[in-house]
Amino acid sequence: MSVIRLKGQADRRLRAGHQWIYSNEVNTDATPLKQFNAGDQVIVETAHGKPLGVAMINPNTLICGRLISRSTDTVLNKSTIVHRLKIALSLRDSVYPEPYYRLVFGDSDGLSGLVVDRFADILVVQISTAGIERVKHEVIEALQEVVKPSAILMKNDGKMRNVEGLDTYVEEVFGHVPEVVYLKENDVLFQAPVWDGQKTGWFYDHRENRKTMQTFCSGKKVLDVFSYVGGWGVQAAAAGATEVTFIDASEAALDHVDANLALNQYEGESNLMQGDAFEAMNALIEEKQRFDVVVMDPPAFIARRKDIKAGEGAYHRANQLAMRLVAKGGILVSGSCSMHLETGRLHDIVRSNSRQLERFSQLIYRGTQAPDHPVHPAIPETEYLKALFYRVHNNMGL
């Protein structure tokens, strides 16, 4: 294999356990990046020529290298993928009694740029790096060998593919994948639109947080903002909520909410509000509506570091509206999937809203991503999800 050589001290992060190499860390005088093709596998050396391992390379991106192995004898081929899939599968099967989970979570499972969600015997795969795209067929063969699925869908339409210079496409690569697939989470049934839905069609990451939310919902009135297909609200309904209101911009997503309520034979009252979430919450405030449980789980308002200021403003506005809709003594669930928004900063946003609205809020639970989204201890980027639960009262003079 060819070699890339790092600049002096540029190996520190890798030695500490991280797996990414930035283009400004490469000694391009000694090893010009332009000599490589996207997806090549190369040996990584320190500034002094000591080998650090093997990486997938993309000369056209800021993150130009992703470490595959710390041994120069190991490359990313079918054998390596099979081995890592078996390790990933053993974790999920030890945690979950049924085959509904994220099977592969990128860097955390040693397969940077690969995500695989499992819906029983159907797999939905997302590839976001040129290196994994280069070994796509090996990935498919390895999944067939380890999991033995009936069908595999490649859902390769994410924004990261554009960054990597990859085409976007959605296609069956094995078997037949229906428009919707079925899953069970916390003993609640769902259909997920894997072809046309967001990401892989479902978000397993909030599984444990939704389970916690259920404990507050029996006999209660619940609001699910940015509901998508009802991951939160339908589980609230299944937990005994008497009334659930769903807000989402997508009419198609709300159709799936209706179907998911029917799957669980919900007999309470459901309200589907299609439109902008901020406008919908303002309308509910004008109607003097109040809810015992309000779930605020928006899309990532902070996609990149440069979006932090604007994104924090969006989180502030969204949580302020949500807090105004919480009934006295009710529960606010404030979620975020923005990696660039730290948990403490989200707490600060809710705290400042409490003061502005003269509410007395108590943080009662801190949630994070489920075990099928493991955190790599040396890669902070793999820890992105947070869910903060607050009990909200009137000011109480405090």
Short mmCIF file of C-alpha atoms in Angstrom, two decimals:
data_model
loop_
_atom_site.label_atom_id
_atom_site.label_comp_id
_atom_site.label_asym_id
_atom_site.label_seq_id
_atom_site.Cartn_x
_atom_site.Cartn_y
_atom_site.Cartn_z
CA MET A 1 0.00 0.00 0.00
CA SER A 2 0.92 3.62 -0.44
CA VAL A 3 1.87 5.76 2.55
CA ILE A 4 0.72 9.06 4.00
CA ARG A 5 3.02 10.80 6.45
CA LEU A 6 1.75 13.06 9.21
CA LYS A 7 3.22 16.34 10.37
CA GLY A 8 5.04 16.55 13.67
CA GLN A 9 2.78 15.98 16.72
CA ALA A 10 -0.19 15.24 14.42
CA ASP A 11 -0.25 11.65 15.70
CA ARG A 12 -1.22 12.62 19.27
CA ARG A 13 -4.97 12.32 18.77
CA LEU A 14 -4.59 8.99 16.98
CA ARG A 15 -2.39 7.63 19.76
CA ALA A 16 -5.06 8.70 22.25
CA GLY A 17 -7.60 6.51 20.41
CA HIS A 18 -9.24 8.79 17.86
CA GLN A 19 -9.55 7.46 14.31
CA TRP A 20 -9.80 10.56 12.13
CA ILE A 21 -7.04 12.34 10.23
CA TYR A 22 -7.55 15.92 9.04
CA SER A 23 -6.06 17.11 5.79
CA ASN A 24 -4.01 19.83 7.53
CA GLU A 25 -2.30 17.13 9.61
CA VAL A 26 -0.76 15.44 6.56
CA ASN A 27 2.74 16.30 5.38
CA THR A 28 1.71 17.00 1.81
CA ASP A 29 5.27 17.84 0.76
CA ALA A 30 6.37 14.29 1.54
CA THR A 31 3.08 12.57 0.62
CA PRO A 32 0.81 14.75 -1.57
CA LEU A 33 -2.86 13.95 -1.03
CA LYS A 34 -3.64 14.52 -4.71
CA GLN A 35 -1.84 11.28 -5.60
CA PHE A 36 -4.63 9.24 -3.94
CA ASN A 37 -8.10 8.30 -5.10
CA ALA A 38 -11.12 8.57 -2.84
CA GLY A 39 -11.52 5.28 -1.00
CA ASP A 40 -7.89 4.13 -1.21
CA GLN A 41 -6.46 2.30 1.77
CA VAL A 42 -3.05 3.57 2.88
CA ILE A 43 -0.48 3.09 5.60
CA VAL A 44 -0.31 6.02 8.03
CA GLU A 45 3.10 7.02 9.36
CA THR A 46 4.26 9.50 11.99
CA ALA A 47 6.50 12.41 11.04
CA HIS A 48 9.44 10.13 11.83
CA GLY A 49 8.24 7.30 9.61
CA LYS A 50 6.84 5.01 12.30
CA PRO A 51 3.72 3.17 11.08
CA LEU A 52 0.48 3.87 12.96
CA GLY A 53 -1.85 1.60 11.00
CA VAL A 54 -4.06 1.55 7.92
CA ALA A 55 -6.62 4.21 6.98
CA MET A 56 -9.23 4.84 4.30
CA ILE A 57 -8.33 8.03 2.48
CA ASN A 58 -10.30 10.74 0.71
CA PRO A 59 -8.02 13.52 -0.54
CA ASN A 60 -10.96 15.84 -1.23
CA THR A 61 -12.40 16.18 2.29
CA LEU A 62 -11.41 17.89 5.53
CA ILE A 63 -11.46 14.52 7.31
CA CYS A 64 -9.14 12.95 4.77
CA GLY A 65 -8.36 9.73 6.63
CA ARG A 66 -10.22 7.26 8.83
CA LEU A 67 -8.19 4.65 10.64
CA ILE A 68 -9.20 1.06 9.88
CA SER A 69 -6.62 -0.72 11.98
CA ARG A 70 -3.58 -0.03 14.13
CA SER A 71 -1.83 -2.92 12.42
CA THR A 72 -0.40 -2.54 8.92
CA ASP A 73 -1.31 -6.19 8.33
CA THR A 74 -5.06 -5.53 8.49
CA VAL A 75 -7.04 -4.02 5.62
CA LEU A 76 -10.77 -3.48 5.30
CA ASN A 77 -11.97 -6.52 3.38
CA LYS A 78 -14.80 -9.01 3.76
CA SER A 79 -13.00 -10.95 6.47
CA THR A 80 -12.43 -7.84 8.59
CA ILE A 81 -16.00 -6.67 8.08
CA VAL A 82 -17.39 -10.09 9.05
CA HIS A 83 -15.31 -10.09 12.23
CA ARG A 84 -16.48 -6.62 13.25
CA LEU A 85 -20.09 -7.36 12.39
CA LYS A 86 -20.01 -10.40 14.67
CA ILE A 87 -18.69 -8.27 17.53
CA ALA A 88 -21.38 -5.63 16.87
CA LEU A 89 -24.10 -8.28 16.69
CA SER A 90 -23.04 -9.87 19.97
CA LEU A 91 -23.53 -6.53 21.78
CA ARG A 92 -27.02 -5.97 20.38
CA ASP A 93 -28.16 -9.54 20.98
CA SER A 94 -26.95 -9.35 24.58
CA VAL A 95 -29.08 -6.23 25.18
CA TYR A 96 -32.22 -6.71 23.09
CA PRO A 97 -34.42 -9.83 23.10
CA GLU A 98 -35.81 -9.07 19.65
CA PRO A 99 -34.01 -8.11 16.42
CA TYR A 100 -34.95 -4.44 16.23
CA TYR A 101 -31.94 -2.18 16.70
CA ARG A 102 -29.03 -0.32 15.13
CA LEU A 103 -26.65 -3.11 14.22
CA VAL A 104 -23.71 -0.91 13.16
CA PHE A 105 -22.95 2.58 14.44
CA GLY A 106 -19.98 3.74 12.36
CA ASP A 107 -16.76 4.54 14.22
CA SER A 108 -18.07 3.06 17.46
CA ASP A 109 -18.18 -0.36 15.80
CA GLY A 110 -14.92 0.01 13.89
CA LEU A 111 -16.67 0.68 10.58
CA SER A 112 -16.41 4.42 10.00
CA GLY A 113 -19.03 5.63 7.55
CA LEU A 114 -21.33 2.61 7.88
CA VAL A 115 -24.74 2.52 9.56
CA VAL A 116 -26.98 -0.53 9.55
CA ASP A 117 -30.45 -0.61 11.10
CA ARG A 118 -32.18 -3.94 11.61
CA PHE A 119 -35.90 -4.52 11.29
CA ALA A 120 -36.15 -8.26 12.03
CA ASP A 121 -34.88 -9.91 8.84
CA ILE A 122 -34.69 -6.67 6.81
CA LEU A 123 -31.59 -4.46 6.91
CA VAL A 124 -31.37 -0.79 5.92
CA VAL A 125 -27.80 0.31 5.18
CA GLN A 126 -26.34 3.81 4.90
CA ILE A 127 -22.83 4.46 3.57
CA SER A 128 -21.38 7.94 4.07
CA THR A 129 -17.67 7.56 3.21
CA ALA A 130 -15.80 6.80 0.01
CA GLY A 131 -13.81 4.09 1.78
CA ILE A 132 -16.90 2.07 2.71
CA GLU A 133 -18.45 2.73 -0.71
CA ARG A 134 -15.36 1.14 -2.26
CA VAL A 135 -16.04 -2.10 -0.32
CA LYS A 136 -19.83 -1.95 -0.64
CA HIS A 137 -20.10 -5.43 -2.12
CA GLU A 138 -17.97 -6.87 0.67
CA VAL A 139 -20.29 -5.18 3.18
CA ILE A 140 -23.33 -6.77 1.54
CA GLU A 141 -21.71 -10.21 1.47
CA ALA A 142 -20.61 -9.88 5.10
CA LEU A 143 -24.11 -8.88 6.22
CA GLN A 144 -25.56 -11.85 4.37
CA GLU A 145 -23.11 -14.18 6.05
CA VAL A 146 -23.45 -12.84 9.60
CA VAL A 147 -27.12 -11.80 9.80
CA LYS A 148 -28.71 -13.87 6.99
CA PRO A 149 -31.36 -11.24 6.16
CA SER A 150 -34.22 -11.72 3.74
CA ALA A 151 -33.58 -8.31 2.16
CA ILE A 152 -31.18 -5.36 2.21
CA LEU A 153 -31.98 -1.77 1.25
CA MET A 154 -29.20 0.71 0.49
CA LYS A 155 -30.49 4.10 1.71
CA ASN A 156 -27.59 6.14 0.38
CA ASP A 157 -29.15 9.59 0.12
CA GLY A 158 -27.53 11.40 3.07
CA LYS A 159 -25.85 14.82 2.91
CA MET A 160 -22.46 13.40 3.91
CA ARG A 161 -22.23 11.56 0.58
CA ASN A 162 -22.11 14.92 -1.21
CA VAL A 163 -19.21 15.97 1.02
CA GLU A 164 -17.40 12.75 0.12
CA GLY A 165 -18.07 13.22 -3.60
CA LEU A 166 -20.44 10.25 -3.81
CA ASP A 167 -23.63 9.86 -5.80
CA THR A 168 -26.89 9.46 -3.89
CA TYR A 169 -29.24 6.57 -4.50
CA VAL A 170 -31.76 4.29 -2.81
CA GLU A 171 -31.97 0.72 -4.04
CA GLU A 172 -32.61 -2.88 -3.07
CA VAL A 173 -29.40 -4.84 -3.27
CA PHE A 174 -30.81 -8.12 -2.02
CA GLY A 175 -34.32 -9.52 -1.69
CA HIS A 176 -37.47 -7.41 -1.59
CA VAL A 177 -37.94 -4.48 0.80
CA PRO A 178 -41.54 -3.22 1.15
CA GLU A 179 -42.42 0.48 1.36
CA VAL A 180 -42.85 0.17 5.11
CA VAL A 181 -41.28 -2.30 7.52
CA TYR A 182 -42.39 -3.23 11.02
CA LEU A 183 -40.59 -3.01 14.32
CA LYS A 184 -41.21 -3.21 18.03
CA GLU A 185 -39.78 -0.78 20.56
CA ASN A 186 -40.56 -0.93 24.28
CA ASP A 187 -43.32 -3.45 23.42
CA VAL A 188 -44.97 -0.90 21.09
CA LEU A 189 -45.53 -1.70 17.41
CA PHE A 190 -44.56 0.64 14.57
CA GLN A 191 -44.35 0.80 10.82
CA ALA A 192 -41.36 2.70 9.43
CA PRO A 193 -41.18 4.20 5.90
CA VAL A 194 -37.71 2.99 5.00
CA TRP A 195 -37.83 4.02 1.34
CA ASP A 196 -39.16 7.56 1.70
CA GLY A 197 -38.68 8.38 5.38
CA GLN A 198 -35.95 10.26 7.21
CA LYS A 199 -32.53 8.58 7.43
CA THR A 200 -33.15 4.80 7.62
CA GLY A 201 -36.85 5.36 8.26
CA TRP A 202 -36.65 5.09 12.07
CA PHE A 203 -34.65 6.49 15.00
CA TYR A 204 -33.70 3.78 17.49
CA ASP A 205 -31.44 6.12 19.48
CA HIS A 206 -34.10 7.52 21.83
CA ARG A 207 -35.39 4.05 22.82
CA GLU A 208 -34.45 4.29 26.52
CA ASN A 209 -35.63 7.90 26.79
CA ARG A 210 -39.02 6.99 25.35
CA LYS A 211 -39.28 4.18 27.86
CA THR A 212 -38.66 6.67 30.67
CA MET A 213 -41.20 9.07 29.17
CA GLN A 214 -43.87 6.35 29.31
CA THR A 215 -43.77 6.32 33.11
CA PHE A 216 -45.29 9.82 33.16
CA CYS A 217 -48.07 9.29 30.61
CA SER A 218 -50.84 7.16 32.12
CA GLY A 219 -54.07 9.13 32.18
CA LYS A 220 -52.31 12.22 30.84
CA LYS A 221 -52.58 14.69 27.96
CA VAL A 222 -49.44 14.57 25.81
CA LEU A 223 -47.93 16.76 23.07
CA ASP A 224 -45.34 15.35 20.65
CA VAL A 225 -43.59 18.14 18.72
CA PHE A 226 -41.60 17.27 15.58
CA SER A 227 -43.31 13.90 15.89
CA TYR A 228 -42.19 12.33 12.58
CA VAL A 229 -44.01 8.92 12.59
CA GLY A 230 -44.88 9.10 16.28
CA GLY A 231 -41.95 7.48 18.05
CA TRP A 232 -42.66 9.41 21.26
CA GLY A 233 -46.38 10.09 21.07
CA VAL A 234 -47.47 6.59 20.06
CA GLN A 235 -45.48 5.18 22.96
CA ALA A 236 -47.21 7.68 25.24
CA ALA A 237 -50.54 6.47 23.88
CA ALA A 238 -49.55 2.85 24.50
CA ALA A 239 -48.61 3.82 28.08
CA GLY A 240 -52.15 5.01 28.77
CA ALA A 241 -52.25 8.67 27.70
CA THR A 242 -55.87 9.76 27.28
CA GLU A 243 -55.07 12.34 24.61
CA VAL A 244 -52.04 12.79 22.33
CA THR A 245 -51.38 15.66 19.93
CA PHE A 246 -48.79 15.28 17.19
CA ILE A 247 -47.12 18.14 15.30
CA ASP A 248 -45.06 17.59 12.14
CA ALA A 249 -44.43 19.41 8.88
CA SER A 250 -44.90 16.24 6.83
CA GLU A 251 -48.40 15.07 5.98
CA ALA A 252 -46.97 11.67 5.00
CA ALA A 253 -45.32 11.32 8.41
CA LEU A 254 -48.63 12.06 10.14
CA ASP A 255 -50.31 9.40 8.01
CA HIS A 256 -47.84 6.95 9.52
CA VAL A 257 -48.69 8.28 12.99
CA ASP A 258 -52.31 7.39 12.33
CA ALA A 259 -51.30 3.92 11.15
CA ASN A 260 -49.07 3.38 14.19
CA LEU A 261 -51.85 4.38 16.57
CA ALA A 262 -54.10 1.86 14.84
CA LEU A 263 -51.42 -0.83 15.08
CA ASN A 264 -51.54 -0.43 18.85
CA GLN A 265 -55.35 -0.21 18.97
CA TYR A 266 -55.31 3.19 20.65
CA GLU A 267 -58.80 4.21 21.77
CA GLY A 268 -57.98 7.62 23.24
CA GLU A 269 -58.13 10.98 21.51
CA SER A 270 -55.47 11.84 18.92
CA ASN A 271 -54.92 15.16 17.16
CA LEU A 272 -52.68 15.50 14.11
CA MET A 273 -51.38 19.00 13.33
CA GLN A 274 -49.58 19.33 10.01
CA GLY A 275 -47.40 22.39 9.56
CA ASP A 276 -44.54 24.44 10.96
CA ALA A 277 -43.90 23.39 14.56
CA PHE A 278 -43.29 26.94 15.82
CA GLU A 279 -46.51 28.21 14.26
CA ALA A 280 -48.46 25.20 15.57
CA MET A 281 -47.19 25.72 19.13
CA ASN A 282 -48.10 29.40 18.99
CA ALA A 283 -51.59 28.44 17.85
CA LEU A 284 -51.95 26.04 20.80
CA ILE A 285 -50.77 28.77 23.18
CA GLU A 286 -53.37 31.18 21.79
CA GLU A 287 -56.01 28.49 22.37
CA LYS A 288 -54.77 28.27 25.99
CA GLN A 289 -54.01 24.59 25.57
CA ARG A 290 -51.88 22.90 28.24
CA PHE A 291 -50.38 19.42 28.32
CA ASP A 292 -49.22 17.16 31.14
CA VAL A 293 -46.27 15.95 29.07
CA VAL A 294 -44.62 17.93 26.26
CA VAL A 295 -41.90 16.28 24.15
CA MET A 296 -39.64 18.62 22.20
CA ASP A 297 -37.40 16.47 19.97
CA PRO A 298 -36.43 18.63 16.99
CA PRO A 299 -34.14 17.83 14.06
CA ALA A 300 -30.51 18.89 14.40
CA PHE A 301 -30.61 22.69 14.51
CA ILE A 302 -26.79 22.67 14.64
CA ALA A 303 -25.45 20.62 11.76
CA ARG A 304 -21.99 22.23 11.74
CA ARG A 305 -19.90 24.13 14.23
CA LYS A 306 -20.52 27.41 12.38
CA ASP A 307 -24.27 26.94 13.00
CA ILE A 308 -23.95 27.00 16.80
CA LYS A 309 -25.18 30.55 17.40
CA ALA A 310 -28.21 30.33 15.11
CA GLY A 311 -28.94 26.78 16.24
CA GLU A 312 -28.90 27.67 19.92
CA GLY A 313 -31.37 30.44 19.13
CA ALA A 314 -33.68 27.88 17.52
CA TYR A 315 -33.42 25.57 20.53
CA HIS A 316 -34.18 28.52 22.81
CA ARG A 317 -37.33 29.50 20.88
CA ALA A 318 -38.55 25.91 20.57
CA ASN A 319 -38.09 25.13 24.26
CA GLN A 320 -39.67 28.40 25.35
CA LEU A 321 -42.81 27.65 23.36
CA ALA A 322 -42.83 24.09 24.66
CA MET A 323 -42.51 25.24 28.28
CA ARG A 324 -45.44 27.61 27.85
CA LEU A 325 -47.53 24.60 26.88
CA VAL A 326 -46.67 22.52 29.97
CA ALA A 327 -49.45 22.30 32.54
CA LYS A 328 -48.73 23.05 36.20
CA GLY A 329 -46.62 20.21 37.58
CA GLY A 330 -46.21 18.71 34.10
CA ILE A 331 -43.19 17.24 32.35
CA LEU A 332 -41.06 18.82 29.62
CA VAL A 333 -38.81 16.47 27.65
CA SER A 334 -36.16 18.51 25.85
CA GLY A 335 -34.21 16.50 23.28
CA SER A 336 -31.37 17.25 20.92
CA CYS A 337 -29.51 15.21 18.32
CA SER A 338 -27.00 18.01 17.62
CA MET A 339 -23.51 16.80 18.46
CA HIS A 340 -22.32 20.41 18.69
CA LEU A 341 -24.84 21.24 21.44
CA GLU A 342 -23.43 20.04 24.74
CA THR A 343 -25.79 18.68 27.39
CA GLY A 344 -24.87 21.49 29.77
CA ARG A 345 -25.67 24.09 27.14
CA LEU A 346 -29.12 22.57 26.50
CA HIS A 347 -29.71 22.67 30.26
CA ASP A 348 -28.68 26.36 30.26
CA ILE A 349 -31.22 27.06 27.52
CA VAL A 350 -34.05 25.45 29.49
CA ARG A 351 -32.91 27.15 32.69
CA SER A 352 -32.95 30.59 31.03
CA ASN A 353 -36.44 29.90 29.67
CA SER A 354 -37.59 29.00 33.18
CA ARG A 355 -36.42 32.36 34.49
CA GLN A 356 -37.88 34.34 31.60
CA LEU A 357 -41.27 32.62 31.96
CA GLU A 358 -41.14 32.65 35.76
CA ARG A 359 -41.38 28.88 35.99
CA PHE A 360 -39.86 26.63 38.65
CA SER A 361 -38.19 23.73 36.80
CA GLN A 362 -36.59 20.64 38.28
CA LEU A 363 -34.27 18.44 36.22
CA ILE A 364 -35.37 14.90 37.05
CA TYR A 365 -33.69 12.74 34.39
CA ARG A 366 -30.76 12.95 31.98
CA GLY A 367 -31.00 10.60 29.02
CA THR A 368 -28.59 9.72 26.25
CA GLN A 369 -28.43 7.36 23.30
CA ALA A 370 -29.36 3.70 23.61
CA PRO A 371 -26.72 0.91 23.87
CA ASP A 372 -27.05 0.11 20.16
CA HIS A 373 -25.47 3.55 19.60
CA PRO A 374 -22.34 2.98 21.70
CA VAL A 375 -19.98 5.86 22.40
CA HIS A 376 -16.34 5.48 21.41
CA PRO A 377 -14.49 6.87 24.45
CA ALA A 378 -11.85 8.62 22.32
CA ILE A 379 -14.26 10.01 19.71
CA PRO A 380 -16.53 12.63 21.28
CA GLU A 381 -18.37 12.97 17.97
CA THR A 382 -20.02 9.58 18.63
CA GLU A 383 -21.81 10.98 21.71
CA TYR A 384 -24.48 13.24 20.28
CA LEU A 385 -27.91 12.49 21.76
CA LYS A 386 -29.42 14.01 24.87
CA ALA A 387 -32.86 14.10 26.49
CA LEU A 388 -33.45 16.21 29.59
CA PHE A 389 -36.66 15.70 31.60
CA TYR A 390 -37.98 18.60 33.69
CA ARG A 391 -40.88 18.92 36.09
CA VAL A 392 -42.32 22.38 35.55
CA HIS A 393 -44.26 24.44 38.10
CA ASN A 394 -45.34 28.03 38.44
CA ASN A 395 -42.68 30.27 39.93
CA MET A 396 -43.45 29.41 43.61
CA GLY A 397 -41.74 32.68 44.48
CA LEU A 398 -38.31 31.20 43.72
#
